Coordinates of C-alpha atoms in Angstrom, one line a residue:
Chain A
M31 CA 34.1 2.1 -17.9
K32 CA 32.1 -1.0 -17.8
K33 CA 28.4 -1.8 -18.5
V34 CA 26.6 -2.9 -15.4
Q35 CA 23.0 -3.5 -14.3
L36 CA 21.6 -1.1 -11.7
K37 CA 21.1 -4.1 -9.3
E38 CA 24.9 -4.1 -8.8
L39 CA 24.8 -0.5 -7.5
A40 CA 21.5 0.0 -5.7
Y41 CA 18.4 -1.5 -4.2
A42 CA 14.8 -0.7 -5.2
R43 CA 11.4 -0.9 -3.7
S44 CA 8.2 0.2 -5.5
G45 CA 4.5 0.7 -4.7
D46 CA 1.4 2.5 -5.8
K47 CA -0.8 5.5 -5.1
G48 CA -3.6 5.1 -7.6
D49 CA -2.2 5.2 -11.1
V50 CA 1.1 6.6 -9.8
C51 CA 3.9 4.2 -9.2
N52 CA 6.9 5.2 -7.0
V53 CA 10.3 3.5 -7.2
G54 CA 12.7 4.2 -4.3
I55 CA 16.3 3.7 -5.4
M56 CA 18.7 3.2 -2.5
A57 CA 22.4 3.6 -3.5
K58 CA 24.7 1.1 -1.9
T59 CA 27.3 3.8 -1.2
R60 CA 27.6 7.6 -1.1
N61 CA 29.7 7.6 -4.3
V62 CA 27.1 5.5 -6.1
Y63 CA 24.4 7.9 -5.0
E64 CA 26.4 10.8 -6.5
F65 CA 26.9 8.8 -9.7
L66 CA 23.1 8.0 -9.9
V67 CA 22.2 11.6 -9.4
R68 CA 24.3 12.5 -12.4
T69 CA 23.3 9.5 -14.5
I70 CA 19.6 8.8 -14.0
T71 CA 17.3 11.2 -15.8
P72 CA 13.5 11.2 -16.3
E73 CA 14.0 10.7 -20.0
K74 CA 16.1 7.6 -19.5
I75 CA 13.6 6.1 -17.0
K76 CA 10.7 6.7 -19.3
A77 CA 12.5 5.2 -22.2
Y78 CA 13.5 2.1 -20.2
Y79 CA 9.9 1.4 -19.1
E80 CA 8.9 1.8 -22.8
G81 CA 5.1 1.7 -23.2
M82 CA 4.5 1.1 -19.4
V83 CA 4.8 4.7 -18.2
K84 CA 2.3 6.9 -20.0
G85 CA 2.7 10.1 -17.9
D86 CA 5.6 12.2 -16.6
V87 CA 8.6 10.9 -14.6
E88 CA 9.9 12.9 -11.7
I89 CA 13.0 12.3 -9.7
Y90 CA 13.4 13.6 -6.1
P91 CA 17.0 13.2 -4.7
L92 CA 17.4 12.5 -1.0
P93 CA 21.1 12.9 -0.1
N94 CA 20.4 12.3 3.6
I95 CA 19.7 8.7 2.9
D96 CA 21.6 8.3 -0.4
S97 CA 18.4 7.6 -2.2
L98 CA 16.3 8.7 -5.2
Q99 CA 12.5 8.7 -5.2
I100 CA 11.3 8.1 -8.8
V101 CA 7.7 8.9 -9.5
L102 CA 6.0 7.3 -12.6
R103 CA 2.7 8.9 -13.4
Q104 CA 0.0 7.0 -15.3
S105 CA 2.0 3.8 -15.1
L106 CA -0.3 1.2 -13.5
G107 CA -3.1 0.9 -16.1
G108 CA -5.4 3.2 -14.2
G109 CA -4.6 1.9 -10.7
A110 CA -5.0 -1.3 -8.7
T111 CA -8.7 -1.6 -8.7
C112 CA -9.1 -1.3 -12.5
T113 CA -5.8 -2.4 -14.0
L114 CA -5.3 -5.4 -16.3
R115 CA -1.7 -5.7 -15.1
F116 CA -1.0 -8.9 -13.2
D117 CA 1.1 -6.8 -10.8
Q118 CA -1.8 -4.6 -9.9
T119 CA 0.1 -2.5 -7.3
G120 CA 3.4 -2.0 -9.1
K121 CA 5.5 -4.1 -6.7
S122 CA 7.7 -5.4 -9.5
M123 CA 8.4 -2.0 -11.1
G124 CA 11.4 -1.4 -8.7
P125 CA 13.1 -4.7 -9.3
V126 CA 12.4 -4.3 -13.0
L127 CA 14.3 -1.0 -13.0
L128 CA 17.3 -2.7 -11.4
G129 CA 17.7 -4.4 -14.8
M130 CA 18.6 -1.1 -16.4
V131 CA 22.1 -1.1 -17.9
V132 CA 24.4 1.9 -17.1
E133 CA 28.1 2.5 -17.7
A134 CA 30.2 3.0 -14.5
D135 CA 33.8 3.1 -13.4
E136 CA 35.1 -0.3 -12.4
A137 CA 36.3 1.1 -9.1
L138 CA 32.7 2.2 -8.3
I139 CA 31.3 -1.2 -9.3
D140 CA 33.8 -2.9 -7.0
E141 CA 33.0 -0.5 -4.2
A142 CA 29.3 -1.3 -4.5
A143 CA 30.0 -5.1 -4.6
N144 CA 32.0 -4.8 -1.3
A145 CA 29.2 -2.8 0.2
S146 CA 26.5 -5.3 -0.7
A147 CA 28.5 -8.1 0.8
A148 CA 28.6 -6.2 4.1
I149 CA 25.0 -5.1 4.0
E150 CA 23.4 -8.4 3.2
K151 CA 25.4 -10.4 5.8
R152 CA 24.0 -10.4 9.3
Chain B
M160 CA 12.5 11.8 29.1
K161 CA 9.1 10.3 28.6
Q162 CA 9.0 7.4 26.2
V163 CA 6.0 5.8 24.4
N164 CA 6.3 2.4 22.8
I165 CA 3.9 1.9 19.9
G166 CA 3.7 -1.0 17.5
S167 CA 1.9 -2.0 14.4
G168 CA -0.3 -5.2 14.4
S169 CA -1.7 -5.3 10.9
A170 CA -1.0 -3.8 7.4
Y171 CA -4.1 -5.0 5.5
W172 CA -7.3 -7.0 5.8
G173 CA -6.0 -10.6 5.9
D174 CA -2.6 -10.0 7.5
M175 CA -1.2 -12.6 9.9
L176 CA -2.5 -12.6 13.4
E177 CA 0.2 -14.3 15.4
P178 CA 2.8 -11.5 15.1
A179 CA 0.3 -9.1 16.6
V180 CA -0.4 -11.4 19.5
E181 CA 3.3 -11.9 20.1
M182 CA 3.8 -8.2 20.2
A183 CA 1.1 -7.8 22.8
E184 CA 2.6 -10.6 24.8
R185 CA 6.3 -9.6 24.9
G186 CA 6.7 -6.3 22.9
N187 CA 6.4 -4.0 26.0
V188 CA 4.2 -1.6 24.0
Q189 CA 1.5 0.8 25.3
Y190 CA -0.3 1.0 21.9
I191 CA -0.8 -1.2 18.9
G192 CA -2.3 0.2 15.7
F193 CA -4.1 -2.0 13.2
D194 CA -4.8 -1.0 9.6
H195 CA -7.2 -3.2 7.6
L196 CA -8.4 -0.8 5.0
A197 CA -7.5 0.0 1.4
E198 CA -9.4 1.9 -1.3
L199 CA -11.1 -1.2 -2.7
T200 CA -11.8 -2.5 0.8
M201 CA -13.9 0.6 1.6
A202 CA -16.0 0.1 -1.6
L203 CA -16.5 -3.6 -0.6
L204 CA -17.5 -2.7 2.9
N205 CA -19.9 -0.1 1.7
R206 CA -21.6 -2.6 -0.5
M207 CA -21.8 -5.1 2.4
K208 CA -23.5 -2.4 4.5
L209 CA -26.0 -1.6 1.8
K210 CA -27.1 -5.2 1.8
N211 CA -27.2 -5.5 5.5
P212 CA -27.0 -2.4 7.8
E213 CA -25.4 -4.5 10.5
M214 CA -22.4 -5.3 8.3
G215 CA -19.8 -3.1 6.7
Y216 CA -17.0 -3.5 9.2
I217 CA -14.0 -5.9 8.9
P218 CA -15.4 -9.2 10.1
D219 CA -12.0 -10.4 11.2
I220 CA -12.2 -8.0 14.1
I221 CA -14.3 -10.6 16.0
P222 CA -11.8 -13.5 15.9
W223 CA -8.9 -11.1 16.3
M224 CA -10.3 -9.5 19.4
K225 CA -11.0 -12.9 20.9
K226 CA -7.3 -13.6 20.7
L227 CA -5.9 -10.2 21.4
L228 CA -8.1 -8.7 24.2
P229 CA -7.2 -11.4 26.8
V230 CA -3.5 -10.4 26.2
T231 CA -3.9 -6.6 25.9
V232 CA -6.4 -5.9 28.7
P233 CA -4.3 -7.3 31.6
R234 CA -1.3 -5.3 30.3
G235 CA -3.2 -2.1 29.7
I236 CA -2.2 -2.0 26.0
K237 CA -4.6 0.2 24.0
M238 CA -5.4 -1.0 20.5
V239 CA -6.3 1.5 17.8
T240 CA -7.9 -0.1 14.8
D241 CA -9.6 1.0 11.7
A242 CA -11.5 -2.3 11.4
G243 CA -14.7 -0.3 11.8
G244 CA -14.5 0.3 8.0
A245 CA -17.9 1.5 6.8
N246 CA -19.6 0.8 10.1
P247 CA -17.5 1.5 13.1
L248 CA -20.4 1.7 15.5
Q249 CA -21.5 -1.9 14.6
A250 CA -17.9 -3.1 14.9
A251 CA -17.8 -1.6 18.4
R252 CA -21.1 -3.4 19.3
E253 CA -19.5 -6.7 18.2
V254 CA -16.3 -6.0 20.2
K255 CA -18.5 -5.2 23.2
K256 CA -20.0 -8.6 23.0
V257 CA -16.5 -10.2 22.9
I258 CA -15.5 -8.2 26.0
K259 CA -18.6 -9.3 27.8
D260 CA -18.3 -13.0 26.7
L261 CA -14.7 -13.0 27.9
N262 CA -15.5 -11.1 31.0
L263 CA -12.8 -8.5 30.4
G264 CA -14.8 -5.4 31.4
P265 CA -15.2 -2.7 32.4
M266 CA -13.8 -1.1 29.3
K267 CA -14.4 2.0 27.3
I268 CA -14.4 1.9 23.5
G269 CA -13.8 5.1 21.6
V270 CA -15.7 4.9 18.3
V271 CA -14.6 7.3 15.5
S272 CA -16.8 7.8 12.4
G273 CA -17.9 10.4 10.0
D274 CA -15.5 9.8 7.2
D275 CA -18.3 8.8 4.9
V276 CA -19.0 11.9 2.8
L277 CA -21.3 10.1 0.3
P278 CA -24.6 11.3 1.9
Y279 CA -23.7 14.9 1.6
L280 CA -21.5 15.1 -1.5
D281 CA -24.1 17.2 -3.2
D282 CA -24.4 19.6 -0.3
I283 CA -20.6 20.3 -0.6
R284 CA -21.0 20.8 -4.4
R285 CA -23.9 23.2 -3.9
Q286 CA -21.5 25.3 -1.8
G287 CA -19.5 25.7 -5.0
F288 CA -16.8 23.1 -4.3
K289 CA -15.6 21.0 -7.3
F290 CA -14.2 17.4 -6.9
T291 CA -11.4 17.7 -9.4
N292 CA -9.7 14.4 -10.2
L293 CA -6.1 14.6 -8.9
D294 CA -4.9 12.0 -11.4
T295 CA -6.5 13.1 -14.6
G296 CA -7.4 16.7 -14.0
E297 CA -11.1 16.1 -14.9
E298 CA -12.9 19.1 -13.3
D299 CA -15.8 17.5 -11.5
I300 CA -17.7 14.3 -10.9
D301 CA -20.7 14.9 -13.3
R302 CA -19.7 12.1 -15.7
I303 CA -19.5 9.4 -13.0
K304 CA -22.2 10.7 -10.6
E305 CA -24.7 7.9 -11.2
N306 CA -22.1 5.2 -10.6
I307 CA -20.6 6.4 -7.3
V308 CA -20.6 3.7 -4.6
A309 CA -18.3 5.2 -2.0
A310 CA -16.8 8.5 -0.9
N311 CA -14.6 8.3 2.1
A312 CA -12.4 11.1 3.4
Y313 CA -9.0 10.3 4.9
T314 CA -9.5 12.0 8.3
G315 CA -6.9 12.8 10.9
A316 CA -6.3 11.9 14.5
D317 CA -8.5 14.6 16.1
E318 CA -11.3 12.3 17.2
I319 CA -8.9 9.5 18.3
I320 CA -7.1 12.1 20.5
A321 CA -10.5 13.3 21.8
E322 CA -11.6 9.8 22.8
L323 CA -8.2 8.9 24.4
K324 CA -8.7 12.1 26.5
N325 CA -12.1 10.8 27.4
G326 CA -10.5 7.7 28.8
A327 CA -11.0 5.2 26.0
D328 CA -9.2 1.8 26.5
M329 CA -9.4 1.0 22.8
I330 CA -10.3 2.9 19.6
I331 CA -12.3 1.6 16.7
T332 CA -12.5 3.9 13.6
G333 CA -13.7 4.1 10.1
R334 CA -11.6 5.4 7.3
V335 CA -9.2 7.6 9.2
S336 CA -5.8 7.8 7.4
D337 CA -3.6 4.7 8.3
N338 CA -1.2 7.2 9.6
A339 CA -3.6 8.7 12.2
L340 CA -3.8 5.4 14.0
Y341 CA -0.2 6.1 15.2
V342 CA -0.2 9.9 15.2
G343 CA -3.3 10.0 17.5
P344 CA -1.7 8.1 20.5
L345 CA 1.6 9.9 20.1
M346 CA 0.0 13.4 20.1
Y347 CA -2.2 12.4 23.0
E348 CA 0.7 11.0 25.1
F349 CA 3.1 13.9 24.5
G350 CA 0.4 16.6 24.5
W351 CA 1.3 17.7 21.0
E352 CA -1.2 20.1 19.5
Y353 CA -2.1 21.3 16.0
T354 CA -0.3 24.6 16.5
D355 CA 2.9 26.0 14.9
A356 CA 4.8 25.1 18.0
Y357 CA 4.5 21.4 17.4
V358 CA 4.9 21.1 13.6
N359 CA 8.2 19.2 13.8
Q360 CA 6.9 16.9 16.5
I361 CA 3.8 16.1 14.5
A362 CA 6.0 15.6 11.5
A363 CA 7.9 13.1 13.6
A364 CA 4.7 11.3 14.5
V365 CA 3.6 11.3 10.8
T366 CA 6.9 9.9 9.7
I367 CA 7.0 7.3 12.5
G368 CA 3.4 6.3 11.6
H369 CA 4.5 6.0 8.0
I370 CA 7.5 3.8 8.9
I371 CA 5.5 1.2 10.8
E372 CA 2.0 1.4 9.3
C373 CA 2.6 -1.5 6.9
A374 CA 3.8 -3.7 9.7
E375 CA 6.0 -6.5 8.3
C376 CA 7.1 -4.3 5.4
V377 CA 9.7 -2.6 7.5
T378 CA 10.9 -5.8 9.4
G379 CA 12.1 -7.8 6.4
G380 CA 8.8 -8.4 4.5
M381 CA 9.0 -7.6 0.7
S382 CA 12.5 -6.4 1.3
N383 CA 15.8 -6.2 -0.6
M384 CA 17.2 -7.7 2.6
W385 CA 15.1 -10.9 2.2
K386 CA 18.2 -13.1 2.2
A387 CA 19.5 -11.6 5.5
S388 CA 16.1 -11.8 7.3
E389 CA 16.2 -14.4 10.1
R390 CA 13.4 -16.9 10.4
P391 CA 11.2 -14.9 8.0
W392 CA 8.4 -17.4 8.7
E393 CA 8.2 -16.1 12.3
I394 CA 8.5 -12.4 11.3
G395 CA 8.2 -9.9 14.1
F396 CA 6.0 -6.8 13.6
P397 CA 7.6 -3.3 14.2
I398 CA 7.7 -1.4 17.4
V399 CA 8.8 2.2 17.8
E400 CA 10.2 3.7 21.0
V401 CA 9.3 7.3 20.7
F402 CA 10.8 10.1 22.9
E403 CA 9.3 13.4 23.9
N404 CA 11.5 15.3 21.4
G405 CA 10.2 13.1 18.6
D406 CA 13.4 11.0 18.2
A407 CA 12.6 7.3 17.8
I408 CA 14.1 3.9 17.7
V409 CA 12.5 1.4 15.3
T410 CA 12.7 -2.2 16.4
K411 CA 10.5 -5.3 16.5
T412 CA 9.1 -7.8 18.9
P413 CA 11.9 -9.4 20.9
D414 CA 12.9 -13.0 19.9
S415 CA 11.0 -12.7 16.6
G416 CA 12.2 -13.3 13.1
G417 CA 12.8 -10.8 10.4
I418 CA 15.2 -7.9 10.2
V419 CA 15.3 -4.2 11.0
N420 CA 18.2 -2.1 9.8
T421 CA 18.8 1.3 8.1
W422 CA 18.1 -0.4 4.8
T423 CA 14.7 -1.8 5.7
V424 CA 13.8 1.6 7.2
K425 CA 15.0 3.4 4.1
E426 CA 13.0 1.2 1.8
H427 CA 9.9 1.8 3.8
L428 CA 10.5 5.5 4.2
L429 CA 10.3 5.8 0.4
Y430 CA 7.4 3.3 0.0
E431 CA 4.2 4.7 -1.6
V432 CA 5.4 8.2 -1.2
I433 CA 5.3 10.7 -4.0
D434 CA 7.1 13.9 -3.0
P435 CA 9.3 13.0 -0.1
H436 CA 9.7 16.7 0.8
N437 CA 6.0 17.0 1.3
Y438 CA 4.5 13.9 2.7
L439 CA 0.9 15.1 3.0
M440 CA -1.2 13.6 5.8
P441 CA -4.3 14.9 7.4
D442 CA -2.4 15.7 10.7
G443 CA 0.7 17.3 9.2
I444 CA 3.1 17.5 6.3
A445 CA 6.4 15.7 6.8
D446 CA 9.6 16.5 5.0
F447 CA 11.9 13.4 4.8
S448 CA 14.8 15.3 3.3
A449 CA 16.7 15.9 6.6
I450 CA 15.9 12.7 8.4
K451 CA 18.8 10.9 9.9
L452 CA 19.0 7.1 10.2
E453 CA 21.5 5.2 12.3
D454 CA 22.0 1.6 13.2
V455 CA 22.2 1.7 17.0
G456 CA 22.1 -2.0 17.8
F457 CA 20.9 -5.4 16.6
N458 CA 17.5 -4.8 14.9
R459 CA 17.5 -1.2 16.2
V460 CA 17.5 1.9 14.1
K461 CA 17.4 5.5 15.4
V462 CA 15.4 8.0 13.4
S463 CA 15.8 11.6 14.1
N464 CA 15.9 15.2 12.7
F465 CA 12.3 15.4 11.7
S466 CA 10.8 18.5 10.1
G467 CA 7.5 19.5 8.6
K468 CA 4.7 21.9 8.0
K469 CA 1.3 22.5 9.4
R470 CA -1.6 20.2 8.3
P471 CA -3.3 21.0 5.1
D472 CA -6.8 22.7 4.9
T473 CA -8.1 20.0 2.6
L474 CA -8.4 16.2 3.2
K475 CA -7.9 13.5 0.6
L476 CA -11.2 12.1 -0.6
C477 CA -11.4 8.8 -2.4
I478 CA -14.5 8.4 -4.5
G479 CA -15.2 4.9 -5.9
Y480 CA -17.5 4.3 -8.9
K481 CA -18.6 1.4 -10.9
D482 CA -16.7 1.1 -14.2
G483 CA -17.3 -2.1 -16.1
Y484 CA -16.0 -5.6 -15.6
I485 CA -12.7 -7.5 -15.9
G486 CA -12.5 -11.1 -17.2
E487 CA -9.3 -13.2 -17.0
G488 CA -8.0 -16.5 -18.0
M489 CA -4.7 -18.5 -17.8
V490 CA -3.1 -21.4 -19.5
L491 CA 0.4 -22.9 -18.9
L492 CA 2.2 -24.4 -21.8
P493 CA 5.0 -27.0 -21.7
A494 CA 8.1 -27.6 -24.0
P495 CA 8.7 -28.4 -26.7
D496 CA 8.1 -25.1 -28.3
A497 CA 6.6 -23.5 -25.2
L498 CA 7.0 -19.9 -26.4
E499 CA 5.6 -20.7 -29.9
K500 CA 2.6 -22.4 -28.2
A501 CA 2.1 -19.2 -26.2
K502 CA 2.1 -17.1 -29.4
F503 CA -0.4 -19.5 -30.9
C504 CA -2.7 -19.0 -28.0
D505 CA -2.3 -15.3 -28.2
K506 CA -3.4 -15.3 -31.9
W507 CA -6.2 -17.9 -31.2
L508 CA -7.7 -15.7 -28.5
R509 CA -7.6 -12.5 -30.6
E510 CA -9.2 -14.3 -33.6
R511 CA -12.0 -15.6 -31.3
F512 CA -12.7 -12.2 -29.9
K513 CA -12.9 -10.8 -33.4
I514 CA -15.3 -13.5 -34.5
L515 CA -17.5 -12.9 -31.4
G516 CA -17.3 -9.2 -32.0
V517 CA -16.6 -8.4 -28.4
E518 CA -15.6 -4.7 -27.9
F519 CA -13.1 -4.5 -25.1
E520 CA -12.1 -1.2 -23.6
E521 CA -8.7 -2.8 -23.1
L522 CA -7.3 -6.2 -23.8
R523 CA -4.0 -7.5 -22.5
I524 CA -2.2 -10.7 -23.1
D525 CA 1.0 -11.6 -21.2
Y526 CA 3.4 -14.4 -21.5
I527 CA 4.1 -15.6 -18.0
G528 CA 7.8 -16.2 -17.3
V529 CA 8.6 -14.0 -20.3
N530 CA 7.1 -10.5 -20.2
T531 CA 4.3 -10.3 -17.6
L532 CA 6.3 -8.0 -15.2
Y533 CA 8.9 -6.6 -17.6
G534 CA 6.5 -5.6 -20.3
E535 CA 8.3 -3.7 -23.1
A536 CA 11.3 -3.2 -20.8
G537 CA 12.4 -6.7 -21.4
E538 CA 13.2 -8.5 -24.7
I539 CA 11.4 -11.7 -25.5
E540 CA 14.3 -14.1 -25.8
D541 CA 13.7 -16.7 -28.4
K542 CA 15.0 -19.6 -26.4
D543 CA 13.8 -23.1 -25.5
Y544 CA 11.7 -22.4 -22.3
N545 CA 10.6 -25.4 -20.3
E546 CA 7.3 -23.7 -19.8
V547 CA 5.5 -20.5 -20.6
G548 CA 2.2 -19.3 -19.4
I549 CA -0.3 -17.2 -21.1
R550 CA -2.6 -14.8 -19.3
V551 CA -5.4 -12.9 -20.9
A552 CA -7.3 -10.0 -19.3
G553 CA -10.0 -7.9 -20.8
K554 CA -12.0 -5.0 -19.5
A555 CA -15.5 -4.5 -20.9
R556 CA -18.6 -2.5 -20.2
T557 CA -20.8 -5.5 -19.5
R558 CA -20.4 -8.6 -17.3
Q559 CA -21.4 -10.7 -20.3
E560 CA -18.6 -9.3 -22.5
A561 CA -16.0 -9.8 -19.7
E562 CA -17.3 -13.3 -19.3
T563 CA -16.2 -14.1 -22.9
V564 CA -12.5 -13.7 -21.8
R565 CA -12.9 -16.4 -19.2
R566 CA -14.9 -18.6 -21.5
E567 CA -12.6 -18.4 -24.5
A568 CA -9.6 -19.0 -22.3
T569 CA -11.1 -22.2 -21.0
H570 CA -11.9 -23.3 -24.5
L571 CA -8.2 -22.9 -25.2
W572 CA -7.6 -25.7 -22.7
T573 CA -9.1 -28.2 -25.1
M574 CA -8.7 -26.4 -28.4
G575 CA -5.2 -25.1 -27.9
P576 CA -1.8 -26.7 -28.4
I577 CA -0.9 -30.1 -26.9
G578 CA -0.1 -30.1 -23.2
S579 CA -2.1 -26.9 -22.4
S580 CA -2.5 -27.0 -18.6
F581 CA -5.1 -25.1 -16.6
G582 CA -6.1 -24.5 -13.0
T583 CA -9.5 -23.3 -12.0
P584 CA -11.2 -20.6 -14.0
M585 CA -11.2 -17.1 -12.6
K586 CA -14.4 -15.3 -11.8
V587 CA -15.3 -12.1 -13.6
R588 CA -14.9 -9.1 -11.3
P589 CA -16.7 -5.8 -11.2
V590 CA -14.4 -2.8 -11.4
I591 CA -14.6 0.0 -8.8
K592 CA -12.6 2.8 -10.2
L593 CA -11.2 5.4 -7.9
W594 CA -11.5 9.1 -8.3
P595 CA -8.9 10.7 -6.0
T596 CA -9.8 14.3 -5.0
L597 CA -9.8 16.7 -2.1
V598 CA -12.5 18.0 0.2
P599 CA -12.4 21.0 2.5
R600 CA -11.5 19.8 6.0
E601 CA -14.4 21.6 7.7
A602 CA -16.9 20.0 5.3
V603 CA -16.2 16.6 6.7
R604 CA -18.5 15.8 9.6
T605 CA -16.2 13.6 11.8
E606 CA -17.6 12.5 15.1
S607 CA -16.8 10.2 18.0
E608 CA -18.4 8.6 21.0
L609 CA -17.5 6.5 24.0
M610 CA -19.1 3.1 24.3
E611 CA -19.0 1.8 27.9
V612 CA -18.8 -2.0 28.6
K613 CA -19.6 -2.9 32.1

C-alpha cells in the first residue's frame, strides 16, 4: 500500500447550484472506480473540506461511467450572488478534492498512471 | 432514420461570438441554441427594465444577430435564444429592426414570455401555496417580501414547440430553462409529446440539452483534458447529431479547436447536477445511471441508453431579493517575508474594523497563492514565498459599511508593509440573494406570439 493523492487516480469537475456544490469524480479505470466506491465516504469528504462544507455530503455512484457524484450542501457561502468566496461558483472545489491523500495498492496506482498517459495523449 | 443536428452557440452573457458564427457557417446544423441567462443576470435585467421599460433584454443580441442572421438565414438555420431575458418582446422588436436593416425578411420570430411570476406572487400565495426555500427549509417568503426584486420560473419547451409549429424561423424567449432551448426543437422535429409513451425520448432530449448547453464546457473548456485540447484559442462549440430513437453523437464544428471525447462528455454530464438519477427539468426527468458513452471517432462520442420519468408538476422558481452589500479589497506583497507581510495586513485590517466599529455579517480574509481556494483543506506552509496576496471581503447591511472594506484596503497600500502593490480599487456591489423554491406548473402564465417581419 502506498499513499497517493486522488489526482493520480481520478479527474474532477465541480460547479454550483445555489449554495450546493457538486464534484464529479471520474475514475481513470474501472478498478479505480471500485476502489473509490469502497474508500470515499461522506464523512471523509466533509473532514477534508474542513470548515468549507457546512451541510451534508451525499455520494451518488454511477458505475455506467465509472464516476461518483459528490454533493456538498451549504458549501459556497450562501451561493454565487452573495458569497465572499473568491471562487464564487465552486469551480476549484473539484481540483481541490484531488489533493486528498488515500492509501492504494501500488498496482492500482500504476494502472491509473498508464491510463492517464493514454487518455491525455491525442 | 431521421436525424437532427443541433448546436450550442452560447453558454452565458459575454461568451465568445466567433465559435457560434463558425458553427453556423460550417457546422451543418438545423438549430443553434443560445443561453445568456443566469440567476443574477435575471435580477440585473429586471432592474434595467424597471428603469427603462424598453430595456431588460440581453443587449448583446443586437450585435450578435447582425453577425449571425446573414449566415443563418440563407442556410435555414433556426436560432433559439433566451436573450429576451426580462423583456423578450422588446428583444424581438430589436431583432426585427436588424432583419429589416439587413433586408433578410420575410421572417417569423416566435416570442416566448410569461416566466415572470413577480406580478402575481401574492395571488398564488392567496390560493394557499407556500414558497418554501429549497436550500434552507424556511417555510415562506414573509421575511424577505419587501426586498424581492425578481421571481422567474424556469419554464419548459411548450411555447417554443408551439411557435415552431406556427412556422417560426427563430425563437426569442425569457427565462425558460437553458435545457428547453434544446428540448424544444428536438421534441418538435421528432414529434415527441409530453405523454408516457415518450418519457425516454424526452429524457434523451433533456440529457442532450444538458450535455451541450454550456457550449465550450464540453469541447475542452474548463476541462481535465486541457492539455490534450487542440488550438484551444480556436475552440469549437458542440454539435449533437440526434436520431429518432434518441441516440446521439456529440461532436463540434469541423476544423475547429478543442476536444470532444468520452471524458469531456463525462465531466459535463456530471456538471452542476445534484442527483444524477433524477435530473429534474421542466420538460422531463432524466436518469443518467444507465447512459452509455462510446468514442466512435475523432472528436465524436456516441451517447445512448437514455431513460427517465414524466415531467414534474412543479417548476423551479428563483426569487431574488436585496440582501446588503459586499465590499472588497486586494493587495499583493513581495518577498522578503511575503507571508509575514500578509499576516500583518490581516491583523491591521481587523484592528481597523474594530476601531471603526463596523459590524459585518461576515468578514473573510484570504491569502492569495496560499489558501484562497484550498481554505482549511490546505496547510499554510511557512516557506519563503516570492509573493503573497491578501484579499479582504466583507458583507454588511449598508453600502456605507461595505465601503469601509474597500477604503481600509486602499489605506493599506500606503500604511502597510514595504512593497505593498495594488491595482484598481473594486466597487462595492449590492447583493441579490436567491431564494430557490417551487411553483405549481399551472400557476405560471406562459405565453407566446409570432412576430412577422416583412
